[in-house]
Coordinates of N, CA and C in Angstrom, one line a residue:
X1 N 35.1 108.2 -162.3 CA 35.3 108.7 -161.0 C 33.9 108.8 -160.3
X2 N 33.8 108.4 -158.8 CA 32.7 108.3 -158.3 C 32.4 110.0 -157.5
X3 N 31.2 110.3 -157.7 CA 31.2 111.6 -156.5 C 30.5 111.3 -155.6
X4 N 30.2 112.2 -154.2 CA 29.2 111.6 -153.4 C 29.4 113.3 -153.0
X5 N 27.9 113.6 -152.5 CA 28.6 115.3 -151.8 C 27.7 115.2 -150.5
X6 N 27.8 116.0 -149.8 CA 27.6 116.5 -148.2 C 27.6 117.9 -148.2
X7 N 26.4 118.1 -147.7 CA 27.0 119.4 -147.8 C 26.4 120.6 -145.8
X8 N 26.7 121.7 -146.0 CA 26.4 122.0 -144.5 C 26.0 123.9 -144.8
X9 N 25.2 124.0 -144.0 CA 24.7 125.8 -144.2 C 25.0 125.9 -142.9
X10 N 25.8 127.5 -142.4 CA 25.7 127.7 -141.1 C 25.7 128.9 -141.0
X11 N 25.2 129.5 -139.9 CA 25.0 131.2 -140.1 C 25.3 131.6 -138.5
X12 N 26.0 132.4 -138.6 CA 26.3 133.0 -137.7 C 28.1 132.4 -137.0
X13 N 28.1 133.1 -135.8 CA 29.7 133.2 -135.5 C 30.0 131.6 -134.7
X14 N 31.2 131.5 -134.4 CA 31.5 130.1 -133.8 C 30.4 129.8 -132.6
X15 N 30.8 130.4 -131.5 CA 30.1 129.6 -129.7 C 28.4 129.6 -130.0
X16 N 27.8 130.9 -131.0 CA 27.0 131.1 -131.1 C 26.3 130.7 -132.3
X17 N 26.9 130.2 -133.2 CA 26.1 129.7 -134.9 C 25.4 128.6 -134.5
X18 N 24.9 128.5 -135.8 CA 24.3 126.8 -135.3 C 24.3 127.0 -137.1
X19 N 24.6 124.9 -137.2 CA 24.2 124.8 -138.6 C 23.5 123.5 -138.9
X20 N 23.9 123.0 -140.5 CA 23.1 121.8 -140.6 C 23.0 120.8 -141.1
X21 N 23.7 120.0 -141.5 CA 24.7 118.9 -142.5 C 23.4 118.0 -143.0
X22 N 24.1 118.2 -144.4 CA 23.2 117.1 -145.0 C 23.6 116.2 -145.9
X23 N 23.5 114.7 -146.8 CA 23.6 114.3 -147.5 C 23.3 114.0 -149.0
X24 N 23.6 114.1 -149.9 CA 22.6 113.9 -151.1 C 22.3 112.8 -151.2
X25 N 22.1 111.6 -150.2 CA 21.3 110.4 -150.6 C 20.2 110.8 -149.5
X26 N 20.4 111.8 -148.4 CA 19.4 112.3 -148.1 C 19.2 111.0 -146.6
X27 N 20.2 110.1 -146.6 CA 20.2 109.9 -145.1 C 20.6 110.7 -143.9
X28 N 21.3 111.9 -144.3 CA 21.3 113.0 -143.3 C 20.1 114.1 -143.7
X29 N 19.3 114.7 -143.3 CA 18.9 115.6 -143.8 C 19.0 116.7 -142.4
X30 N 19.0 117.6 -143.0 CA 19.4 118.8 -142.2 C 19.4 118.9 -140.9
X31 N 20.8 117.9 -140.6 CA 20.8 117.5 -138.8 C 21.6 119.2 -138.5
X32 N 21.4 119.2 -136.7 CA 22.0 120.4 -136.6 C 23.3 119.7 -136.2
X33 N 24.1 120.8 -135.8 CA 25.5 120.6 -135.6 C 26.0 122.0 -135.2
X34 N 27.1 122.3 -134.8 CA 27.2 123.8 -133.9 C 28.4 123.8 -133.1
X35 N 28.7 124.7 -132.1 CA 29.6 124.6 -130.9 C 29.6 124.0 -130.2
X36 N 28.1 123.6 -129.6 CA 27.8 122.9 -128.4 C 27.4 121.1 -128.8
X37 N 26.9 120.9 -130.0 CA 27.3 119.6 -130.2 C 28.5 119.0 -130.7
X38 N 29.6 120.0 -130.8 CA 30.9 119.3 -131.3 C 32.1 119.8 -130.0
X39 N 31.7 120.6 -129.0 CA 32.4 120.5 -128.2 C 32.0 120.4 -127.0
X40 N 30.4 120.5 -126.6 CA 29.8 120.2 -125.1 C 28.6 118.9 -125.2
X41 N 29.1 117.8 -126.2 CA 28.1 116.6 -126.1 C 26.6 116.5 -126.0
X42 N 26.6 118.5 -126.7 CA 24.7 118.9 -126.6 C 24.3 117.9 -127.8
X43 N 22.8 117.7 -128.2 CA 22.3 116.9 -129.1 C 22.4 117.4 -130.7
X44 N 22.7 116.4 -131.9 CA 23.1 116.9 -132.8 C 24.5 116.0 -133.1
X45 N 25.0 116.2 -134.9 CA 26.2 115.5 -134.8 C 27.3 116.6 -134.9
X46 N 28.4 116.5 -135.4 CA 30.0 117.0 -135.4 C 30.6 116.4 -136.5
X47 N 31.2 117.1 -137.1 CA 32.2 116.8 -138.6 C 32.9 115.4 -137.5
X48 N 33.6 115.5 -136.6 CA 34.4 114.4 -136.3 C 33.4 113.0 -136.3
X49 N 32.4 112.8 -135.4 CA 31.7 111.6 -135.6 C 31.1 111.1 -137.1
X50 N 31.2 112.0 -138.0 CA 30.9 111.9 -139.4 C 32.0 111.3 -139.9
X51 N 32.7 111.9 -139.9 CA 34.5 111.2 -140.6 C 34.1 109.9 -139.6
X52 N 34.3 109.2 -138.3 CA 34.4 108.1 -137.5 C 33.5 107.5 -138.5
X53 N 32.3 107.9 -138.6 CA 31.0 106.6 -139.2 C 31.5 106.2 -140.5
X54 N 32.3 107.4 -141.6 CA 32.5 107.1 -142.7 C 33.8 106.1 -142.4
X55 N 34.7 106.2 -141.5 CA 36.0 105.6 -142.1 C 35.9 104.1 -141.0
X56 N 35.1 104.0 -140.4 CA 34.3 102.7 -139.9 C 33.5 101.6 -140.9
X57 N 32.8 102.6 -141.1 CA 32.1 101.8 -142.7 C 32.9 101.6 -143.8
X58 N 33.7 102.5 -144.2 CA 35.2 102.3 -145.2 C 35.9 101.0 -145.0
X59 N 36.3 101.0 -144.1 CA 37.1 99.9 -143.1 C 36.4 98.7 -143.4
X60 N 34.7 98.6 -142.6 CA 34.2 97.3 -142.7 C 33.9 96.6 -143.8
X61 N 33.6 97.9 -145.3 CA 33.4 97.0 -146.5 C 34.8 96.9 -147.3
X62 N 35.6 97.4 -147.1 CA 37.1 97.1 -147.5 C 37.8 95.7 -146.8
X63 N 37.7 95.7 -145.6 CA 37.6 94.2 -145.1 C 37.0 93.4 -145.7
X64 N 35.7 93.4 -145.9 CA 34.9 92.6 -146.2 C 35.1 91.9 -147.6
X65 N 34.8 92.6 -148.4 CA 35.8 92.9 -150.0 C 37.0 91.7 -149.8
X66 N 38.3 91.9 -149.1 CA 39.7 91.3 -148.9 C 39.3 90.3 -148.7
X67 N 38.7 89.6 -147.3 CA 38.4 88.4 -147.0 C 37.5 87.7 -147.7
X68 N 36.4 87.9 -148.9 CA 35.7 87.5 -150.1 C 36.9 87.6 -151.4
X69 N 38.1 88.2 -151.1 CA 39.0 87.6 -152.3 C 39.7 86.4 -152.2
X70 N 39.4 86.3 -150.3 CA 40.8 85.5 -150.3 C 39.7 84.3 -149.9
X71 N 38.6 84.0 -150.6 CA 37.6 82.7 -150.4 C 37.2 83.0 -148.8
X72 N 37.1 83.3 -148.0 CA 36.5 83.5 -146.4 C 35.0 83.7 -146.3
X73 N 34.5 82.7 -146.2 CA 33.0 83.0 -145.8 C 32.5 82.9 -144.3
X74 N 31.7 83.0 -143.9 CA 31.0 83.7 -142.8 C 31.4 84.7 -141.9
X75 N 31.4 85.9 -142.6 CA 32.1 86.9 -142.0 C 31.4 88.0 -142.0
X76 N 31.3 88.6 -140.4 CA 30.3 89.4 -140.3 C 31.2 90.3 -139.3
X77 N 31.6 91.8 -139.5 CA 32.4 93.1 -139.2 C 31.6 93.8 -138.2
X78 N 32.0 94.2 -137.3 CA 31.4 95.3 -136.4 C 33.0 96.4 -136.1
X79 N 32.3 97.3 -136.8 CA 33.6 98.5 -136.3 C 33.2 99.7 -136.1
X80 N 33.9 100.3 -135.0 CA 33.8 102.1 -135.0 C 35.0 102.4 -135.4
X81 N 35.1 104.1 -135.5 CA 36.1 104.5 -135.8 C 36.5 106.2 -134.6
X82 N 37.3 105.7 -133.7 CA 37.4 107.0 -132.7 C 38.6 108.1 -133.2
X83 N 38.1 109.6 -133.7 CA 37.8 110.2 -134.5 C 38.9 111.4 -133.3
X84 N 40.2 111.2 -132.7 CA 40.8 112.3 -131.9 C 41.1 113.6 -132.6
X85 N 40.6 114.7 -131.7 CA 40.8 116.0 -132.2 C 41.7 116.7 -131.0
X86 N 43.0 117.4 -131.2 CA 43.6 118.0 -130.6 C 44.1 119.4 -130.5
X87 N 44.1 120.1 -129.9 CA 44.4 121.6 -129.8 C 45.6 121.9 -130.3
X88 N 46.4 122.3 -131.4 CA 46.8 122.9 -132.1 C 47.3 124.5 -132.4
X89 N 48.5 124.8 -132.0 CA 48.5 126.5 -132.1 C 47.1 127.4 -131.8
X90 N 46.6 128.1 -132.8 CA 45.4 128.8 -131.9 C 44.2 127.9 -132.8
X91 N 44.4 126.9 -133.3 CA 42.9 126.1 -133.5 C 43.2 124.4 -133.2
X92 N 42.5 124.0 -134.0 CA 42.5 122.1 -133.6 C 42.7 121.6 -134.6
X93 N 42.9 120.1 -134.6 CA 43.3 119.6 -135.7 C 42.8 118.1 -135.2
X94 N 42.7 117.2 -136.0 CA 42.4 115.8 -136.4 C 44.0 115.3 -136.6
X95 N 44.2 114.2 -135.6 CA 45.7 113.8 -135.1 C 45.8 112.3 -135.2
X96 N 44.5 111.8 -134.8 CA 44.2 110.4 -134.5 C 42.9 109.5 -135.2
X97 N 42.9 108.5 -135.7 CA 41.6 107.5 -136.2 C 41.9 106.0 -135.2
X98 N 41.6 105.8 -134.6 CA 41.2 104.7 -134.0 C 40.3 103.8 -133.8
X99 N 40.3 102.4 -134.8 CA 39.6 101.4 -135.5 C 39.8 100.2 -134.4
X100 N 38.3 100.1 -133.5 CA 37.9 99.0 -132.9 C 36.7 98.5 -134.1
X101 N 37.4 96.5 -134.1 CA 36.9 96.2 -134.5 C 36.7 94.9 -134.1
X102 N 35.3 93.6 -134.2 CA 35.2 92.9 -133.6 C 34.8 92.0 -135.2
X103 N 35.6 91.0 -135.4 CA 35.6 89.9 -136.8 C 35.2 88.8 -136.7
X104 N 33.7 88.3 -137.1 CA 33.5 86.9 -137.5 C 34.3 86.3 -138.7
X105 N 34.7 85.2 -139.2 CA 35.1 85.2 -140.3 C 35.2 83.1 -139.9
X106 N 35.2 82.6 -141.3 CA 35.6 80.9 -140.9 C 36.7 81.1 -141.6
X107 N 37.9 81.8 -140.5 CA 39.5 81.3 -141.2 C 40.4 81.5 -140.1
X108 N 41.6 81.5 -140.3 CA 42.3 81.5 -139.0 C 42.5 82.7 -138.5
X109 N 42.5 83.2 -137.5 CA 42.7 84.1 -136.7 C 43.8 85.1 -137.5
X110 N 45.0 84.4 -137.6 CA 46.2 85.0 -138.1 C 46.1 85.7 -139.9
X111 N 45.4 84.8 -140.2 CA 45.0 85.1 -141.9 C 44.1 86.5 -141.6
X112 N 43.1 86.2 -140.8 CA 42.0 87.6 -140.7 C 42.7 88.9 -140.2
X113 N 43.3 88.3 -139.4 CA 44.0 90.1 -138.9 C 45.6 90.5 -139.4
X114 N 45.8 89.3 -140.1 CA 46.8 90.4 -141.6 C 46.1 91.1 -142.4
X115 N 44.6 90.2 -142.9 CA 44.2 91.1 -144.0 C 43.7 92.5 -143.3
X116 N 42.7 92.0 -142.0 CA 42.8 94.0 -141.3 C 43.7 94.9 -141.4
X117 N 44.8 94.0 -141.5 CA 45.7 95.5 -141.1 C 45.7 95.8 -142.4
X118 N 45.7 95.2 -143.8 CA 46.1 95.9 -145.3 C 44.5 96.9 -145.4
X119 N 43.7 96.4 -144.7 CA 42.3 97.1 -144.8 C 42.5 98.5 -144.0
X120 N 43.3 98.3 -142.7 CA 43.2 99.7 -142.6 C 44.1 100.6 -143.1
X121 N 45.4 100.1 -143.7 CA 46.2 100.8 -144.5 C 45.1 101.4 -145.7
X122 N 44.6 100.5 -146.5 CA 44.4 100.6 -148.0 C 43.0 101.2 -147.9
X123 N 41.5 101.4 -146.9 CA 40.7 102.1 -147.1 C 40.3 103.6 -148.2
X124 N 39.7 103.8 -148.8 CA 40.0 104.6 -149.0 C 39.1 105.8 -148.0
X125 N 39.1 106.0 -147.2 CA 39.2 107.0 -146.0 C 40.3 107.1 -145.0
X126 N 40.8 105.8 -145.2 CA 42.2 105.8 -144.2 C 43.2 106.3 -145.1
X127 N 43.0 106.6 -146.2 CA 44.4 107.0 -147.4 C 43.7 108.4 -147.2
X128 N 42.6 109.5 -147.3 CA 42.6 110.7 -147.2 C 42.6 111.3 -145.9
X129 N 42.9 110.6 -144.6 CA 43.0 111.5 -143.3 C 44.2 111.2 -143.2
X130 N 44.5 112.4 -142.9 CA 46.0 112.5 -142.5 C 46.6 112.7 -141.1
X131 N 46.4 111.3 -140.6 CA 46.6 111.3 -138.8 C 46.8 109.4 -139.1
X132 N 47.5 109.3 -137.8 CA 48.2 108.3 -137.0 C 47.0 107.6 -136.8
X133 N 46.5 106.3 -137.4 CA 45.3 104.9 -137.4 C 46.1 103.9 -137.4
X134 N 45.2 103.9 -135.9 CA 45.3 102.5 -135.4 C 44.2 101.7 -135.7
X135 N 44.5 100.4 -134.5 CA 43.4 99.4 -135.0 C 43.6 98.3 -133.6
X136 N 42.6 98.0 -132.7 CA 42.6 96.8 -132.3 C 41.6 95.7 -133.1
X137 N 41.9 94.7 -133.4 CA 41.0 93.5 -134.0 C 40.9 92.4 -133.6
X138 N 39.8 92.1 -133.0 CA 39.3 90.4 -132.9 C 38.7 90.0 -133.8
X139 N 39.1 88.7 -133.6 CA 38.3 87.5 -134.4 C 37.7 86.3 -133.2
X140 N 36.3 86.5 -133.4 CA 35.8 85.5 -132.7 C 35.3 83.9 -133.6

């Protein structure tokens, strides 16, 4: 089993706390994060754009992976992942993952965006969020 942790300190009440997310590879280190950058686009990240970067990167090396099984070379992934949060009885909830992606690949169009779609089924970040992922995908 692989682990990976994250972790976050925050002190004080919701509108007014502030906290500070970090990674143990230590590509995050103690970014802030708070009320105002996960609901007023102040500076700082948000649990939601963190899940988007992870299940974007999930996505693109899971792709990438599929189309190197099935012999495809020159293939080069650009993906986000838009990360919908919606209001819920008296709190919010994560409802939505929506996977824009833009696919180099030397194979047919129709071969590459079958295997996307098993990539965004089978990710393993698209198997732990539990909301409706979609996907638009080109292949240029």
């Amino acid at each position: 089993m692989i682990n990976r942790t994250g972790s976050a300190k925050w002190e004080g009440g919701l509108k007014e706390g502030k906290g500070q997310v970090s990674t143990e590879s230590g590509a995050l280190s103690a970014q802030p994060y708070g009320f105002n950058t996960r609901f007023e686009d102040k500076a700082g990240t948000n649990p939601e754009e963190l899940i988007g970067a992870a299940h974007a990167s999930c996505f693109s090396m899971a792709l990438g992976m599929m189309l190197e099984q099935e012999g495809i070379k020159g293939v080069s992934i650009e993906t986000t992942s838009k990360i919908s949060m919606d209001k819920e009885g008296d709190g919010f909830a994560v409802k939505k993952a929506h996977l824009t992606t833009q696919i180099t690949a030397d194979a047919e169009e129709a071969k590459v965006l079958e295997i996307a779609g098993k990539a965004k089924e089978g990710c393993p970040i698209s198997k732990l969020l539990n909301a409706e992922i979609t996907m638009d995908a080109k292949v240029a």
